Coordinates of N, CA and C and ligand atoms in Angstrom, one line a residue:
X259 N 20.7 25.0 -44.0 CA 20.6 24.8 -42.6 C 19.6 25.7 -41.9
X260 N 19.7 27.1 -42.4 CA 19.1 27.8 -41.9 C 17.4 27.9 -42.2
X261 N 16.7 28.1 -41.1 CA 15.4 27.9 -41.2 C 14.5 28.9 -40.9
X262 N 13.6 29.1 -40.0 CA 12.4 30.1 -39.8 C 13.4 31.3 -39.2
X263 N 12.6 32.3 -39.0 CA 13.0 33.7 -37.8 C 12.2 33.1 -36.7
X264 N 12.7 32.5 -35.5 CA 11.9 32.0 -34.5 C 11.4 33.5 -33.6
X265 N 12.9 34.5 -33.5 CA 11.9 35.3 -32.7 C 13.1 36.4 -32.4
X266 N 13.0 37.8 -32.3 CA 13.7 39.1 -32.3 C 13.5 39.2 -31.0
X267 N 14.4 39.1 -29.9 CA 14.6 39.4 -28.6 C 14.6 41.4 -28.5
X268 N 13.9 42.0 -27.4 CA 14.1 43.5 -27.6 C 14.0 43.4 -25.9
X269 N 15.5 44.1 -25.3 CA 15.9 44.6 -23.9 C 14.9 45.7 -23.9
X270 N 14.0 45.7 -22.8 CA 13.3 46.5 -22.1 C 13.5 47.0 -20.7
X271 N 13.2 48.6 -20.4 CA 13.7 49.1 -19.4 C 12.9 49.0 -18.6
X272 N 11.3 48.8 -19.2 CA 9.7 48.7 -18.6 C 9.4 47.9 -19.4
X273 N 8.9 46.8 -18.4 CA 8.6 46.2 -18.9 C 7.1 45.6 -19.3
X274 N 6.4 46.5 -18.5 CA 4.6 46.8 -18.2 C 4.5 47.7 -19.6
X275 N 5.3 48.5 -19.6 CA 5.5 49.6 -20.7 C 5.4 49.4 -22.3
X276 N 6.5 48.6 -22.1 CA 6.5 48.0 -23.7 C 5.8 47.4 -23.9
X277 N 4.9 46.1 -23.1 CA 3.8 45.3 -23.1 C 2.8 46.1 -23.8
X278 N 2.4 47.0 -22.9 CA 0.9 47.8 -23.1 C 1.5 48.7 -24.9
X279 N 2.8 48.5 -24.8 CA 2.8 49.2 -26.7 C 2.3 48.3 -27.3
X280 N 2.8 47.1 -27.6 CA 2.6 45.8 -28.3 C 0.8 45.6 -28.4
X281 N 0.5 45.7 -26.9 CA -1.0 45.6 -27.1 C -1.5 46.4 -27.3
X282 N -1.7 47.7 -26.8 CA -2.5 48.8 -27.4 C -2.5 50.0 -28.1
X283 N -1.2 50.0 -28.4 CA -0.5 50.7 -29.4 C -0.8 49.6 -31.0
X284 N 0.0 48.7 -31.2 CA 0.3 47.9 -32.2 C -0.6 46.9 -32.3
X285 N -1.5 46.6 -31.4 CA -2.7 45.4 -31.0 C -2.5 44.3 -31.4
X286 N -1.1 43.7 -30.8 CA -0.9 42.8 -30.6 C -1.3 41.8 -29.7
X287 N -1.2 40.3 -29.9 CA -1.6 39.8 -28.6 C 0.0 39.6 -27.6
X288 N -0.1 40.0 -26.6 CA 0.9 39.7 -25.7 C 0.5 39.1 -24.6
X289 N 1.8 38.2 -24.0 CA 1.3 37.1 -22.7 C 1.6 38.0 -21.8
X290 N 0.9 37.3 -20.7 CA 1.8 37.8 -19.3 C 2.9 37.7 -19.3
X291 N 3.9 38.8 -18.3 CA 5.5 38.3 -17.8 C 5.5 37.2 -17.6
X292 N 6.3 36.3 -18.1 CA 6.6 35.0 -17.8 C 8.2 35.2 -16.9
X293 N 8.5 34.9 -15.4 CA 9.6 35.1 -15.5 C 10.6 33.4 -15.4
X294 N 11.8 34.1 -16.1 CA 12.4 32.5 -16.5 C 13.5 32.6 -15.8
X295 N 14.1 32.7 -14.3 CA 14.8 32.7 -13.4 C 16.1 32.2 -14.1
X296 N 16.2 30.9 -14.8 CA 17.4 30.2 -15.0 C 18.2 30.8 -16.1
X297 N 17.3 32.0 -16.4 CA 17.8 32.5 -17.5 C 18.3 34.3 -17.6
X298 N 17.9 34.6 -16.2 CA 17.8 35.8 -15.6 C 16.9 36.7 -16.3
X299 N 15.8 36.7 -17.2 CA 14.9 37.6 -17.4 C 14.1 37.2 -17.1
X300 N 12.7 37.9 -17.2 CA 11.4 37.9 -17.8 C 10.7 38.5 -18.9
X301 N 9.9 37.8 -19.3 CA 9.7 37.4 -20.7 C 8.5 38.4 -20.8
X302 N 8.4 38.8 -21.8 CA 6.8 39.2 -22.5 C 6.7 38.1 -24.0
X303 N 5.6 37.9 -24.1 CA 6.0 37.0 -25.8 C 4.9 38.0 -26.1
X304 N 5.3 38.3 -27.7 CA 4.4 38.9 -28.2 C 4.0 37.6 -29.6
X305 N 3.0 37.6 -30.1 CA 2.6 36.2 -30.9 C 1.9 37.0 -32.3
X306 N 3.0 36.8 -33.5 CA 2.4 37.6 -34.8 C 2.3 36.8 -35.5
X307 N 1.5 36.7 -36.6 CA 1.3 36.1 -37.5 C 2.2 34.9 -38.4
X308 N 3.4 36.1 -38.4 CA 4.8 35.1 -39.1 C 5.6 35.0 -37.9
X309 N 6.5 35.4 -36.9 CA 7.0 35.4 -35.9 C 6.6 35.8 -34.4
X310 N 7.7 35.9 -33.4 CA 7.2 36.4 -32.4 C 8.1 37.4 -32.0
X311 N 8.1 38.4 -30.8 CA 8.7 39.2 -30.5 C 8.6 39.2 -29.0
X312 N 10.0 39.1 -28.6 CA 9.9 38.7 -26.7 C 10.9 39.8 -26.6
X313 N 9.7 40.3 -25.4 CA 10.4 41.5 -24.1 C 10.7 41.1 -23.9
X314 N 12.2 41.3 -23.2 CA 13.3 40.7 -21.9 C 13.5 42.1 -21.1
X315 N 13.3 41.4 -19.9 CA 14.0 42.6 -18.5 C 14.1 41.7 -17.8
X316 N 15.3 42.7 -17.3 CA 16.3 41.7 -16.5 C 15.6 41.2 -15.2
X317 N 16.0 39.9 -14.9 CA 15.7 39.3 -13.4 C 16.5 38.6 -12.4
X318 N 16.8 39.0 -11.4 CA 17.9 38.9 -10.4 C 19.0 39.6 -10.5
X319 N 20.1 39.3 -9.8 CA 21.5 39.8 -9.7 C 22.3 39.9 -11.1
X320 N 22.2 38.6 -11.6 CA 23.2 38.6 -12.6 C 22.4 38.3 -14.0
X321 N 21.8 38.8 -14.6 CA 20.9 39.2 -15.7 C 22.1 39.0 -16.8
X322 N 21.9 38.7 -17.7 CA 22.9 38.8 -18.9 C 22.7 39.9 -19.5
X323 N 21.1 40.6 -19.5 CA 21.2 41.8 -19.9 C 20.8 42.5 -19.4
X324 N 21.7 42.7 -18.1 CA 21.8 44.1 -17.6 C 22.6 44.9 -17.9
X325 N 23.7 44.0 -18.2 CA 24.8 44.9 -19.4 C 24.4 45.6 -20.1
X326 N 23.2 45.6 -20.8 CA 23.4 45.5 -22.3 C 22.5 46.5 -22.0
X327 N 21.8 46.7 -20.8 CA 21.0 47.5 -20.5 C 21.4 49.2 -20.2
X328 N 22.2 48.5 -19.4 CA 23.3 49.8 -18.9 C 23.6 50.4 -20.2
X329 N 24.4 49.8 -21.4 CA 24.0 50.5 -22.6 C 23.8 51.2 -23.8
X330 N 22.5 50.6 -23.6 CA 21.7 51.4 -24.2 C 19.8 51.4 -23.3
X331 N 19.8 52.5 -22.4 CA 19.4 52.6 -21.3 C 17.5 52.9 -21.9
X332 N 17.5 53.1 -23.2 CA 15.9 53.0 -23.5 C 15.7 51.3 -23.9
X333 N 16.6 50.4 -23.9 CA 16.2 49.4 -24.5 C 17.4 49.0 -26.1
X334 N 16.6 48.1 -26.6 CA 17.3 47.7 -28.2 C 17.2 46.2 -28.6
X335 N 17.1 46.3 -29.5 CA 17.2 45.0 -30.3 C 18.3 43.7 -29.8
X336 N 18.1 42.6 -28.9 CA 19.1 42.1 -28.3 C 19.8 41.0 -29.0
X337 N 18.7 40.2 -29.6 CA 19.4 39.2 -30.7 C 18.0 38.9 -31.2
X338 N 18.7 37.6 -32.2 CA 17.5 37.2 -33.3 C 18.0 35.6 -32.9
X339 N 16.7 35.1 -33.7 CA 17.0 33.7 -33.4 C 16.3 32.6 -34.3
X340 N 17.2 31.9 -35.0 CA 16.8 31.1 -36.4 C 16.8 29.6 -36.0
X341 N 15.9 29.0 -36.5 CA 15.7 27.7 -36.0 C 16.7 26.6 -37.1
X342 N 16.9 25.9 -36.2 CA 17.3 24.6 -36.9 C 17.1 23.8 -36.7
X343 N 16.7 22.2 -38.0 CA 16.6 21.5 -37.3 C 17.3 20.3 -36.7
X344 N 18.4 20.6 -36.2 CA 19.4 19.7 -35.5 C 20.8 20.5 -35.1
X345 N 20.4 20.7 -33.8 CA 21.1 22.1 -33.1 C 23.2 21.4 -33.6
X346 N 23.1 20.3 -32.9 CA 24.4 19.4 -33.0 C 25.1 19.9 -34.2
X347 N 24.3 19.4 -35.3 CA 24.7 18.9 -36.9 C 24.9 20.8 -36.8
X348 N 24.3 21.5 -36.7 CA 24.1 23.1 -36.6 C 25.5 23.5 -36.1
X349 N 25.9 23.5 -35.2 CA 27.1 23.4 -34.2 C 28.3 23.2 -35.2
X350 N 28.3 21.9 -35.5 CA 29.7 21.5 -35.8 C 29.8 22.1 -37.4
X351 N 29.0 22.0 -38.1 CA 28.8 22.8 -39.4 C 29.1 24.1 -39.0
X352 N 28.8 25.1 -38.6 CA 29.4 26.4 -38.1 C 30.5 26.7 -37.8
X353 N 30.6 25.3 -36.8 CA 32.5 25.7 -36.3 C 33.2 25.9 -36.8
X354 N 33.0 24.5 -37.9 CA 33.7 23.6 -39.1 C 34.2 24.8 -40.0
X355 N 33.1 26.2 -40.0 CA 33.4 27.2 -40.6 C 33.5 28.5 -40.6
X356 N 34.6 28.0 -38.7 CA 34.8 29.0 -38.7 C 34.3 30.4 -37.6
X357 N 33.1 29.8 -37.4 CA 32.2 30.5 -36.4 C 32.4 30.3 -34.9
X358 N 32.5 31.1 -34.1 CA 32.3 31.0 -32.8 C 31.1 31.3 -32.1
X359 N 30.8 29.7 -31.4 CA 29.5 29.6 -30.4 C 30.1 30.2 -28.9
X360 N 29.4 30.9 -28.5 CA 29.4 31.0 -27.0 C 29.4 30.0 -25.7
X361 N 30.1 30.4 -24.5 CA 29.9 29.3 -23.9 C 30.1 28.6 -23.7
X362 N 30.1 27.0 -23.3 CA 31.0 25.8 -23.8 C 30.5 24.8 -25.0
X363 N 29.5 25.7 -25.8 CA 29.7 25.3 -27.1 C 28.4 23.8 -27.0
X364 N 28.1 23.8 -25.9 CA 27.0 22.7 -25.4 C 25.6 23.6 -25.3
X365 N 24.5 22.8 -26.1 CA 23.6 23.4 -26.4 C 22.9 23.2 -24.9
X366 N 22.0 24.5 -24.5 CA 21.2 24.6 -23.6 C 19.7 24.3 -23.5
X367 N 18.9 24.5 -22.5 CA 17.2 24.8 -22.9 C 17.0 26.1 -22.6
X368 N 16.7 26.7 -23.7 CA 16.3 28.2 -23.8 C 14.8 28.3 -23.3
X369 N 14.5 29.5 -23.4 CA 12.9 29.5 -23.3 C 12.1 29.2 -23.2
X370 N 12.0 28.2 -24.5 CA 10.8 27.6 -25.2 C 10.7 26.2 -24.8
X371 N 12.2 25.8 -24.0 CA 11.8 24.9 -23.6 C 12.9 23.5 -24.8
X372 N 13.4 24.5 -25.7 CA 13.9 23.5 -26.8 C 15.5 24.0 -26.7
X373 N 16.3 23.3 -27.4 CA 17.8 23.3 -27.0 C 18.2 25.0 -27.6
X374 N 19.2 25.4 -27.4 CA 19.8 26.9 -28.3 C 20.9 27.2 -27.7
X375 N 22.2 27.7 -28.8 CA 23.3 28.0 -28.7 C 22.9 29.7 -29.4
X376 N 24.1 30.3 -28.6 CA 24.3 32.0 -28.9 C 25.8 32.0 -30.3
X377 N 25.6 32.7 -31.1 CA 26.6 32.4 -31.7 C 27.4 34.0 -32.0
X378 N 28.5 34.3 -31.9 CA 29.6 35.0 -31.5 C 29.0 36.0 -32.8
X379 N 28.8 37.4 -32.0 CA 28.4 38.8 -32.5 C 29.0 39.0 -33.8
X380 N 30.3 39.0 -33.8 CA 31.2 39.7 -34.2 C 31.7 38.3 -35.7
X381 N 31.0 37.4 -35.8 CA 31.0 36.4 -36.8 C 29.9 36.8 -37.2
X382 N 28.8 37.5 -37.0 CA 27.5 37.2 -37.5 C 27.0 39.2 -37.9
X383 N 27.7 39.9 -38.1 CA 27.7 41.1 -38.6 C 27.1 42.2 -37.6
X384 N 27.8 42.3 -36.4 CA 27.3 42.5 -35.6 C 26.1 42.3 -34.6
X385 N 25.6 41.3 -35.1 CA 23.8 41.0 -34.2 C 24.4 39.5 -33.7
X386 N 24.0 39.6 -32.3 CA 24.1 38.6 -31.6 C 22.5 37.5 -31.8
X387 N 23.5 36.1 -32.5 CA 22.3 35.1 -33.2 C 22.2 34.1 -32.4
X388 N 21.2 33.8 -31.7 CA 20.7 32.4 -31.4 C 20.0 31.4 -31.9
X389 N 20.6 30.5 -32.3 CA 20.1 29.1 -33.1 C 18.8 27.9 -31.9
X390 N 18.0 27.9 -32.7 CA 16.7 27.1 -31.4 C 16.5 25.7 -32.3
X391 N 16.7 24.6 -31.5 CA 16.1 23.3 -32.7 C 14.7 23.3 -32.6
X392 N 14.0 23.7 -33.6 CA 12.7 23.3 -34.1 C 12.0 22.6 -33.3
Ligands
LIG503 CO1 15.9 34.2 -27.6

């Protein structure tokens, strides 16, 4: 079921900051902030060869990770996120064993624009996983 590493989310405190690491530190290519309102961050994508790596800082009031910010106040590793190709079929096969999805369990549009469920920390060895359909 499981498929690519679509992309390692990392909570940023600066978010100008981290950017300019990615690029001129590690010479990476990095986008502009993208900010994605409905999601309460803004984005940096960074674009590597095999994967990608997206800055998140929080945007607005209720940011999901501003929690997360509070802490661990230089930043961290927020989640990872594996593609699949049939988020549904993905879903109920997980449940089926056992796993808890976040939320009401109804896939959303994430980032990219494509469906994604968060799937419960504490089933997945500590790291909070997001599934994206392909
Ligand atoms: Co993500």
């Amino acid at each position: 079921m499981i498929g690519r590493l679509n992309h390692v989310a990392i909570a940023v405190p600066d978010l100008a900051a981290a950017a300019a690491s990615y690029k001129d530190t590690l010479g990476a290519t990095v986008s502009a902030p993208e900010p994605i309102p409905a999601h309460g961050v803004t984005v940096v994508f960074v674009t590597l060869p095999n994967t990608k790596i997206e800055l998140v800082h929080p945007l607005g009031e209720k940011s999901p990770i501003a929690g997360f910010l509070e802490k661990n106040p230089a930043g961290g590793i927020h989640h990872i996120c594996y593609e699949v190709a049939d988020i549904l079929a993905a879903r109920d096969q997980l449940k089926a064993k056992g796993m808890r999805v976040l939320g009401d369990g109804e896939p959303r549009i994430g980032a990219h624009g494509k469906p994604i469920l968060f799937l419960h920390p504490k089933d997945m060895q500590g790291a909070l996983v997001e599934i994206e359909q392909a």
